[in-house]
XYZ file of C-alpha atoms in Angstrom:
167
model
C -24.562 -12.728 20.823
C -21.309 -11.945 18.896
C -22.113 -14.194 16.117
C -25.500 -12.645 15.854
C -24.058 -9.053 15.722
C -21.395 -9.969 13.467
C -23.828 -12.117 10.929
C -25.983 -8.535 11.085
C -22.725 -6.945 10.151
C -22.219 -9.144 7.236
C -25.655 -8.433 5.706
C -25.523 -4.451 6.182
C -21.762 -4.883 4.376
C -22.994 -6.989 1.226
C -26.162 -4.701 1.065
C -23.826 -1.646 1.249
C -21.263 -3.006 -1.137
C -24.184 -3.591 -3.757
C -25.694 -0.651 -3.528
C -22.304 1.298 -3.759
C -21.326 -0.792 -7.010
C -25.093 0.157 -8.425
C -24.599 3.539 -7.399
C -21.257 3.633 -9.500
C -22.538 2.088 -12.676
C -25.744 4.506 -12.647
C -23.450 7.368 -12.424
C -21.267 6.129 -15.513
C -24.401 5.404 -17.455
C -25.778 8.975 -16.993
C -22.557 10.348 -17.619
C -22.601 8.692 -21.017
C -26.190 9.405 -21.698
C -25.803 12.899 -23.339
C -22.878 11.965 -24.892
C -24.182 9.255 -27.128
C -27.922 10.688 -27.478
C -26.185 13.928 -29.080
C -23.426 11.623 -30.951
C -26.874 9.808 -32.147
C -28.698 12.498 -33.309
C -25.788 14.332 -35.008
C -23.604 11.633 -36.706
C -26.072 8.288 -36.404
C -26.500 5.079 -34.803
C -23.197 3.290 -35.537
C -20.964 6.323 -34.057
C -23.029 6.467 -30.791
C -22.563 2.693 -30.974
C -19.007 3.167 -31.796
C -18.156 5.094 -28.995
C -20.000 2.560 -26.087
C -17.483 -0.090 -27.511
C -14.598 2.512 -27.028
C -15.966 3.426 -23.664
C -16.278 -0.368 -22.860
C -12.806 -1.022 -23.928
C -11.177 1.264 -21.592
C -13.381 -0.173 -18.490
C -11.599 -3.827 -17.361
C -14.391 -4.770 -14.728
C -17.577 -2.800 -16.197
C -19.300 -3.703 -19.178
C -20.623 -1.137 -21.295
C -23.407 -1.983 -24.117
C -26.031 -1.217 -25.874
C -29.240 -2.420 -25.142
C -32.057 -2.088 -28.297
C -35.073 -2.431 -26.995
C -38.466 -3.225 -28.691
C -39.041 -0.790 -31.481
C -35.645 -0.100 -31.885
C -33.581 -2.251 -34.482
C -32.618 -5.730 -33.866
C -35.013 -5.435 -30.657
C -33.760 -8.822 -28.209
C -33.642 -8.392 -24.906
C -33.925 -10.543 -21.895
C -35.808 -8.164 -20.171
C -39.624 -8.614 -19.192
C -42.536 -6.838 -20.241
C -42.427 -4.584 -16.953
C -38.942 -3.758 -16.902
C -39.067 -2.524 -20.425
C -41.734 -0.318 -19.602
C -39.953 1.032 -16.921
C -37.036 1.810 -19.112
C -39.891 3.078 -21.868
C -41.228 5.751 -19.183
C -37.970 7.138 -19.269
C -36.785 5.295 -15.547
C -33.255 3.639 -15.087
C -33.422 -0.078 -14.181
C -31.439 -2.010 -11.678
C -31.048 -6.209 -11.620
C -28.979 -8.921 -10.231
C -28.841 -11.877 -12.402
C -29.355 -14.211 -12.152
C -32.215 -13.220 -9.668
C -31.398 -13.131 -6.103
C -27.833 -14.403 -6.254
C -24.279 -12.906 -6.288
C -23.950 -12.945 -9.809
C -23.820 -9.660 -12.257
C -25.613 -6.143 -11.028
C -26.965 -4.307 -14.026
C -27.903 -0.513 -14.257
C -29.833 0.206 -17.575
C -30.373 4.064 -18.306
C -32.555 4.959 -20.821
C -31.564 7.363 -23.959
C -34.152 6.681 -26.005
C -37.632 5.239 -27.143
C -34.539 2.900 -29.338
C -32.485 1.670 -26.468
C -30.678 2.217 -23.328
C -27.117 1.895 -21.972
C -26.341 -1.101 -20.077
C -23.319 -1.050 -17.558
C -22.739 -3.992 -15.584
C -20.351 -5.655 -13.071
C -19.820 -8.594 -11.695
C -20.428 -8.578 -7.744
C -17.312 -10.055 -5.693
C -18.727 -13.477 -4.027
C -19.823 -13.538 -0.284
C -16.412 -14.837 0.776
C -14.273 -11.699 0.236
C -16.827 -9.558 1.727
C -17.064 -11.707 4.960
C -13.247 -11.926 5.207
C -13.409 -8.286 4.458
C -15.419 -7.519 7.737
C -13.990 -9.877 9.758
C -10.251 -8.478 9.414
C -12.355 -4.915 10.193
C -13.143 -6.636 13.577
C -10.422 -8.346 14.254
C -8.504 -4.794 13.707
C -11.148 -3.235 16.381
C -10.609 -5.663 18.472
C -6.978 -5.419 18.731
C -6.941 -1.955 19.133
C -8.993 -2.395 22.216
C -7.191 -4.910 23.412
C -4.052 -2.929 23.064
C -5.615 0.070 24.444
C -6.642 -1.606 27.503
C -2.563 -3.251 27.826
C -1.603 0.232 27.954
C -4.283 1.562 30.304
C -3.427 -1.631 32.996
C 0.172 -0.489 32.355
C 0.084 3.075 32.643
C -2.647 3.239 35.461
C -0.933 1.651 38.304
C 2.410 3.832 37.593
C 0.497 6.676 37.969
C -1.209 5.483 41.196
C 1.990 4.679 42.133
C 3.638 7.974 41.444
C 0.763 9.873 43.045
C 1.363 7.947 46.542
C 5.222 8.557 46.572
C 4.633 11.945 45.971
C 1.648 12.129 49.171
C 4.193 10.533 51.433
């Protein structure tokens, strides 16, 4: 039964951890959204590009790029013809690539009908998130273990105490 619980714990932990690292790289691709659609508008392409590379620079584990996308110049992208339409409508994209493994988690957010941001990550393997939960449990379980020492110990003394004190 333990195995089964803690096997349910590992799943809810590597679904949470994904989420939370897409939910991080959406948030720093919105945040640069306005920046480089203004930068675009006002001083071109290559400064808006410019400053993604800058931006990318200063993140070690996040990749930052540009991401053309049909109509836009140089338009190659990996993407198929229903995620660009989702990113064409205006609606951020999330993937794991390769598909369905614990490889790279990409956000894309849209800025325009010319391209999107990309930020990326690579997701930490299986192993340190199931090493990860099972120091959690081994923690809990000390803690009841050593809460329970204390409660034998204290218990009896104060069963004790209480008799001495009726006599």
């Amino acid at each position: 039964l333990l195995a089964v619980l803690n096997a349910f714990e590992v799943r809810r932990a590597v679904g949470d951890y994904e989420r939370d690292a897409a939910a991080e790289l959406a948030l720093t691709g919105r945040a640069l959204r306005p920046a480089i659609a203004e930068v675009w508008q006002q001083e071109g392409e290559e400064r808006a590009l410019e400053i993604l590379r800058s931006a990318d620079d200063e993140e070690r584990q996040v990749r930052i790029r540009w991401i053309a996308l049909p109509g836009g110049r140089a338009a190659s992208t990996p993407l198929d013809a229903a995620e660009l339409d989702r990113l064409a409508h205006g609606r951020e994209l999330q993937l794991s690539r390769p598909p369905g493994a614990r490889g790279t988690i990409f956000v894309l957010v849209p800025v325009s009908p010319q391209g999107a941001i990309e930020v990326s990550q690579p997701l930490a393997d299986r192993g340190s998130v199931v090493l990860r939960v099972i120091r959690e449990r081994l923690a809990s379980a000390l803690a009841v273990v050593l809460m329970l020492l204390i409660l034998v110990c204290i218990l009896p003394i104060q069963w004790l105490t209480r008799k001495g004190s009726d006599a």
